[in-house]
Coordinates of C-alpha atoms in Angstrom, one line a residue:
X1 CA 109.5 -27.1 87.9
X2 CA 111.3 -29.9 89.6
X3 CA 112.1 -30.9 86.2
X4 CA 114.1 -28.1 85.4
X5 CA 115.4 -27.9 88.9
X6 CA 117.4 -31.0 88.0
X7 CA 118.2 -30.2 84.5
X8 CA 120.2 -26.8 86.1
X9 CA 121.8 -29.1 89.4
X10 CA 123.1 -31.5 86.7
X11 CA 124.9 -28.4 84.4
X12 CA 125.8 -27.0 87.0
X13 CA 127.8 -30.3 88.3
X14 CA 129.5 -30.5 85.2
X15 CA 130.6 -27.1 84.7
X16 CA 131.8 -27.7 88.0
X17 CA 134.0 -30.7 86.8
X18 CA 135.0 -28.6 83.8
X19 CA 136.4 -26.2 86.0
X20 CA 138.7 -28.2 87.9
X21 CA 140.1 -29.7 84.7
X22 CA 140.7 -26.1 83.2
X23 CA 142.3 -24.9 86.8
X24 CA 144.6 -27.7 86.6
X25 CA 145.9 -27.0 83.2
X26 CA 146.2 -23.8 84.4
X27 CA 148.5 -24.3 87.2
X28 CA 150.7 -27.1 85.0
X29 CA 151.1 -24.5 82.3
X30 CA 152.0 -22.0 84.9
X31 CA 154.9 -24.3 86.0
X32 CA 156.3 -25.4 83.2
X33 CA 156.2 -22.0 81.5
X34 CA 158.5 -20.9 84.3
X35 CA 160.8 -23.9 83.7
X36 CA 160.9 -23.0 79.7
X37 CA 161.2 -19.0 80.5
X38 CA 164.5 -20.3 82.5
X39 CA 165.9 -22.3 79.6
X40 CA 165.2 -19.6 77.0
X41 CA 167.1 -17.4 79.4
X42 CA 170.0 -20.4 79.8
X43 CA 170.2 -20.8 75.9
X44 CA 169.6 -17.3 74.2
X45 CA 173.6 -15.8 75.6
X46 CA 175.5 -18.7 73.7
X47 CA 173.2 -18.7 70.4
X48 CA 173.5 -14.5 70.6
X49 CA 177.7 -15.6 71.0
X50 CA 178.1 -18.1 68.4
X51 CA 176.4 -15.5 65.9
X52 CA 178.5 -12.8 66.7
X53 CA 181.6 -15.3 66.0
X54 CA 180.0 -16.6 63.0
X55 CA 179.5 -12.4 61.7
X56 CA 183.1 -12.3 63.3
X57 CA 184.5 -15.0 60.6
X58 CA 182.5 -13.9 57.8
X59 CA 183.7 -10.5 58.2
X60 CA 187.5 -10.7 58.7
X61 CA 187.3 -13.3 55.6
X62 CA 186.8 -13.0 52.1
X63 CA 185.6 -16.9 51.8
X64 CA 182.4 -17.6 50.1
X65 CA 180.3 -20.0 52.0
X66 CA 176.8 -21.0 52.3
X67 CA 176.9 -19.7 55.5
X68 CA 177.7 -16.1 54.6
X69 CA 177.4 -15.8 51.2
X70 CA 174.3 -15.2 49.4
X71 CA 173.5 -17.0 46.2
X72 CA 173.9 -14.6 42.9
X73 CA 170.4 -16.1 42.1
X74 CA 167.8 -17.2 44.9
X75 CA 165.8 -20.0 43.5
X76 CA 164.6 -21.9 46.3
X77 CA 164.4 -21.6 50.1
X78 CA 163.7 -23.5 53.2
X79 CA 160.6 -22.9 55.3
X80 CA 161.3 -23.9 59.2
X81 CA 157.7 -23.7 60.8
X82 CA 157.6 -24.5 64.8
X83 CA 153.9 -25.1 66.1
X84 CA 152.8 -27.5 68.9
X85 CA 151.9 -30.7 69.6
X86 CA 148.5 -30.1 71.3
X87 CA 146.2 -27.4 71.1
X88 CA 144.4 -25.7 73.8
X89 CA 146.3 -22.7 73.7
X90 CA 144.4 -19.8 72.3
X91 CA 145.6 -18.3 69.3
X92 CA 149.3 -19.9 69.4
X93 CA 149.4 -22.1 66.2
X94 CA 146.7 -20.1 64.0
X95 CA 149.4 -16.8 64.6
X96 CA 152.6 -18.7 63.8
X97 CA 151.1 -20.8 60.9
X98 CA 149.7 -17.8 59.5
X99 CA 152.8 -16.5 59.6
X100 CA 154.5 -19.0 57.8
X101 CA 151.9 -18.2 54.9
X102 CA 152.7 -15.3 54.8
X103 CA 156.0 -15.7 54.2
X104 CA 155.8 -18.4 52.0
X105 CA 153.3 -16.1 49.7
X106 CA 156.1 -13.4 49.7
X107 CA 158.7 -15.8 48.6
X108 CA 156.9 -17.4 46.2
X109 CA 156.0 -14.1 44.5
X110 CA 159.9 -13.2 44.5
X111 CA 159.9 -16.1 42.0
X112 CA 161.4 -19.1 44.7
X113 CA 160.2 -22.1 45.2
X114 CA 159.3 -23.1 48.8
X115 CA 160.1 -26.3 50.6
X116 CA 158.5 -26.2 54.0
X117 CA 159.6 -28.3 57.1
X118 CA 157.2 -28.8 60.3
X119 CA 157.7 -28.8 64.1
X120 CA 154.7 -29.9 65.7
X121 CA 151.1 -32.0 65.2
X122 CA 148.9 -28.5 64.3
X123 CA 151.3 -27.2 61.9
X124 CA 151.3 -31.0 59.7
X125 CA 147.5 -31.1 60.2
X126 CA 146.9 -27.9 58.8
X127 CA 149.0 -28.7 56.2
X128 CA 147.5 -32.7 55.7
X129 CA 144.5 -31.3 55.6
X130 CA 144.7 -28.7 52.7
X131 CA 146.4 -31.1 50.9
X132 CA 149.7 -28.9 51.0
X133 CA 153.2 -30.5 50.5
X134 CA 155.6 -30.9 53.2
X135 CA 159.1 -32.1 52.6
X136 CA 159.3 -33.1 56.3
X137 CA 158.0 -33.0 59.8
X138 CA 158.8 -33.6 63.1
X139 CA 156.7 -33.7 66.1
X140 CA 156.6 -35.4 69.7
X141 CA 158.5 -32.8 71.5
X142 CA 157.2 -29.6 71.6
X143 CA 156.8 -29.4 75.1
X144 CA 159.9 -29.7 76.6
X145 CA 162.5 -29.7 73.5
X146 CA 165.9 -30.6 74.1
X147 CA 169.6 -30.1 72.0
X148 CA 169.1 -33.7 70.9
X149 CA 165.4 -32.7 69.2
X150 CA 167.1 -29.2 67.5
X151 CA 170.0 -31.5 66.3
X152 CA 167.1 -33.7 64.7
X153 CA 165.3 -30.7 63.0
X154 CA 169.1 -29.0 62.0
X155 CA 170.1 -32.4 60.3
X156 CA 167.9 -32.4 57.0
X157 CA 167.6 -28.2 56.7
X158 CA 172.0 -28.2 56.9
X159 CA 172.3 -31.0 54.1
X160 CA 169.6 -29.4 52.3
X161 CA 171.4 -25.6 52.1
X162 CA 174.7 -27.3 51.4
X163 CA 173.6 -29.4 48.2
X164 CA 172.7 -27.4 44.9
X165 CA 169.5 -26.6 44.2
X166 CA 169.7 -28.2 41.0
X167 CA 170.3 -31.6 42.8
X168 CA 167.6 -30.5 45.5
X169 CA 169.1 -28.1 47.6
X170 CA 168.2 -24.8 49.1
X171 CA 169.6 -21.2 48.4
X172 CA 168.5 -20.0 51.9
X173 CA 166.6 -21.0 55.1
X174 CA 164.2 -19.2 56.9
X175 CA 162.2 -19.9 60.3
X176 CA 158.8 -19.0 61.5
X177 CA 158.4 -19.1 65.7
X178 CA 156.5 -17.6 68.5
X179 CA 158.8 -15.1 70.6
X180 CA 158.4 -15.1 74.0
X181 CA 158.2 -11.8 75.5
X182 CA 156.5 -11.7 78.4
X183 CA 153.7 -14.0 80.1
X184 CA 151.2 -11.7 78.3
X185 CA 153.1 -11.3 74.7
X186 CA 153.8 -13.9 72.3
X187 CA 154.6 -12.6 68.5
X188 CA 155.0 -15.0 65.8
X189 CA 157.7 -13.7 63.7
X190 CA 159.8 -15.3 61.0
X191 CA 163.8 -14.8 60.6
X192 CA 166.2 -15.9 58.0
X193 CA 169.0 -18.3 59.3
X194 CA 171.1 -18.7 56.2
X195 CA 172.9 -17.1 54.6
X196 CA 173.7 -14.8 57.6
X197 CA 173.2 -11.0 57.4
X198 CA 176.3 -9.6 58.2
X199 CA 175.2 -6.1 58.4
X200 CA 172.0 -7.0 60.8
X201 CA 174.1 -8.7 63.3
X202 CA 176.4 -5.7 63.7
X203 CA 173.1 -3.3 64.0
X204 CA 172.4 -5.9 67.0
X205 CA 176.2 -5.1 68.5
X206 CA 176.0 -3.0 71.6
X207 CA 176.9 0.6 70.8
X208 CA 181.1 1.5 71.3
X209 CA 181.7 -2.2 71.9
X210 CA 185.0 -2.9 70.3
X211 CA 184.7 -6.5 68.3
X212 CA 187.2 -9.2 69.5
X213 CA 189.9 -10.0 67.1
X214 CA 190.0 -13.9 65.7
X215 CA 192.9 -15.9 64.7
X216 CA 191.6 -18.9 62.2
X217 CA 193.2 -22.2 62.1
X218 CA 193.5 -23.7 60.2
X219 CA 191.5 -21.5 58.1
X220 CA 188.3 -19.3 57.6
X221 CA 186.9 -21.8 55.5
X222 CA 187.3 -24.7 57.7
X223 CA 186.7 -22.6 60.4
X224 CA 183.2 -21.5 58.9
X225 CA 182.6 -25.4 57.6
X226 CA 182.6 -26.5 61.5
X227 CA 180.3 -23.3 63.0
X228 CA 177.4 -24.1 60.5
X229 CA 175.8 -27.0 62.2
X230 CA 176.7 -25.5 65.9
X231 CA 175.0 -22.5 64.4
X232 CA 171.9 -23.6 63.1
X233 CA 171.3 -25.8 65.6
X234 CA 171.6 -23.1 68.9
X235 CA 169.2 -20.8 66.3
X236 CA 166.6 -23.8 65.9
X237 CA 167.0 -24.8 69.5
X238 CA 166.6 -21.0 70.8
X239 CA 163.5 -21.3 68.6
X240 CA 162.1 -24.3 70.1
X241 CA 162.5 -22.7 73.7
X242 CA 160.8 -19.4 72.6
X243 CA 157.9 -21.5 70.9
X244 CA 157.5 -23.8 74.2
X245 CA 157.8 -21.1 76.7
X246 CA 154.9 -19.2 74.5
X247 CA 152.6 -22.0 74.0
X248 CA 152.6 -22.8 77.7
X249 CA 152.5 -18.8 78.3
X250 CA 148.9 -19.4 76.2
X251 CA 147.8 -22.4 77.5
X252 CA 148.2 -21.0 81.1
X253 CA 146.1 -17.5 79.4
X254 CA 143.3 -19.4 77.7
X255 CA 143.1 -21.8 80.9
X256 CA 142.7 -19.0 83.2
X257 CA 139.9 -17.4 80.4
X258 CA 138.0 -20.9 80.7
X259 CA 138.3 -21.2 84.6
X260 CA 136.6 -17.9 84.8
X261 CA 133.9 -18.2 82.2
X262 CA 133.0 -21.4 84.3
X263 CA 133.0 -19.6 87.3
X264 CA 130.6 -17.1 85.9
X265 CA 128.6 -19.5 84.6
X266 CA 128.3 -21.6 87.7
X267 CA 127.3 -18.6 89.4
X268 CA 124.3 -18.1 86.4
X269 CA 123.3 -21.4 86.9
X270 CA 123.0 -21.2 90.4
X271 CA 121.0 -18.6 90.2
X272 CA 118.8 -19.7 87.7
X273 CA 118.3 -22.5 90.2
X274 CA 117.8 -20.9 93.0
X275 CA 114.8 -19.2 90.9
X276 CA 113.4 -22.2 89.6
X277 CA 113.6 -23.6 93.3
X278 CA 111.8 -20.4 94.4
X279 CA 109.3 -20.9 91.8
X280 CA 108.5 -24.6 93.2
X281 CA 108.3 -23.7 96.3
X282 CA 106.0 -20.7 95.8
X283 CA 103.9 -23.1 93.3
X284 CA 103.3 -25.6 95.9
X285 CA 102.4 -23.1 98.9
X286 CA 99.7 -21.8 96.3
X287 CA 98.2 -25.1 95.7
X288 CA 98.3 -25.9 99.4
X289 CA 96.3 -22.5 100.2
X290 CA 94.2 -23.3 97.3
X291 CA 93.7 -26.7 98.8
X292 CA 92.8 -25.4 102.4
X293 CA 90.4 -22.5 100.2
X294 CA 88.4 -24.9 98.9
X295 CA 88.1 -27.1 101.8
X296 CA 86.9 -24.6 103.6
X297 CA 84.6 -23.5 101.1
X298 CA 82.7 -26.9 100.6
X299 CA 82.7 -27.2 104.2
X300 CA 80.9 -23.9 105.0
X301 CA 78.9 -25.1 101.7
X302 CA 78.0 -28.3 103.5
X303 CA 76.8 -26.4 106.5
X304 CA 74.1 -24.5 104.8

């Protein structure tokens, strides 16, 4: 018994030490998911602006431009897939990467061919490890992503849709990230950022709202030639924002799931000890009254 005794006080110590680490991450994730739900809320106006003056230009122009313009003949597209640096955070990187397969499956049976760029250590490890090829990664920042990082990521994906695809280049670009939508909701979703659908961003336009009018100098092609990057980059940026605010939104979930399970467990174990403790201590009072039994019992014995 006092065996087992100690084998349940020393779980139950480090369940107890498992617990405080879990709590912690919990309350960090809660911080800096506030801190990345204030950012997404910060950077979401301007890249909802530039697109509308981007639809704006494409609109009031009849320039044909990567940007705008979609290719007579798709043959290969772009694959932007944001995941995280660390795990820990439930189903986060399974949903998005999933995703991302799912997209790449659809495009592939259209007849494209799929290059596929990676934001974060889980994504490139799922892809290292089934042996899948990646045309470039990224990853160190995931956390707290900054302009600089999106400028990074927009760099390659921007030279690649403005080269031909028969010297390597890409007919369009799409993105796979996690939307943040409340500290409960995450949704991996995917989105195409080039060309630009004209027709969905005016769907997006507030009813009865009366479009601005643009004057472009010194054209709409020059014009459109200097919005790409500033465009691309706000999208992927906005992206990286949503995908940090919902991986902290998960950590801080799946935290508060392993605090509690160690909770209940600590309070199983306890029990369990308290039984086993019970059991000793009624084991030992029966040997002592057995004891005392038979002592008196050869002592009457003796008297006859």
């Amino acid at each position: 018994m006092g065996a087992q005794l100690r084998v349940y006080k020393r779980r139950i110590r480090s369940v107890t030490a498992t617990k405080k680490i879990t709590k912690a991450m919990e309350m960090i994730a809660a911080s800096r998911v506030v801190k990345a739900q204030r950012k997404v809320a910060a950077s979401t106006p301007y890249a909802r602006e530039l697109t509308r003056a981007v639809t704006a230009v494409g609109t009031g122009s009849n320039t044909k431009h990567p940007l705008t313009t979609q290719a007579d003949t798709v043959t290969r597209s772009a694959v932007l897939l944001l995941t995280s640096d660390r795990g820990l955070a439930g189903a986060f990187n399974s949903n998005a990467i999933k995703a991302a397969e799912q997209l790449t499956e659809r495009l592939e049976r259209e007849g494209k061919q799929v290059d596929i760029y990676i934001v974060g250590r889980r994504g490139v490890a799922h892809y290292n490890f089934r042996e899948r090829k990646i045309t470039e990664s990224w990853t160190g920042f995931t956390d707290q992503p900054s302009y600089a990082d999106a400028k990074k990521v927009a760099a390659p994906l921007i030279e690649a849709i403005e080269t031909d695809t028969e010297e390597g280049g890409v007919d369009e670009l799409h993105i796979v990230y996690t939307e943040f939508v409340s500290m409960m909701t995450q949704t991996a979703l995917d989105a195409r950022l080039l060309p630009l659908s004209l027709d969905e961003v005016a769907q997006e336009a507030p009813k009865g709202e009366i479009p601005p009018l643009y004057d472009f100098e010194p054209s709409a092609e020059d014009v459109l030639d200097a919005l790409l990057p500033r465009y691309v980059e706000s999208r992927i940026y906005n992206a990286l924002l949503q995908s940090a605010a919902s991986k902290h939104a998960a950590t801080r979930r799946a935290m508060k799931s392993a605090t509690d399970n160690a909770g209940e467990l600590i309070e199983n174990l306890t029990r369990l000890a308290n039984q086993a403790r019970q059991a000793e201590i009624t084991q030992e009072i029966s040997e002592i009254v057995g004891g005392a039994s038979a002592l008196a019992d050869a002592t009457a014995g003796s008297d006859y």
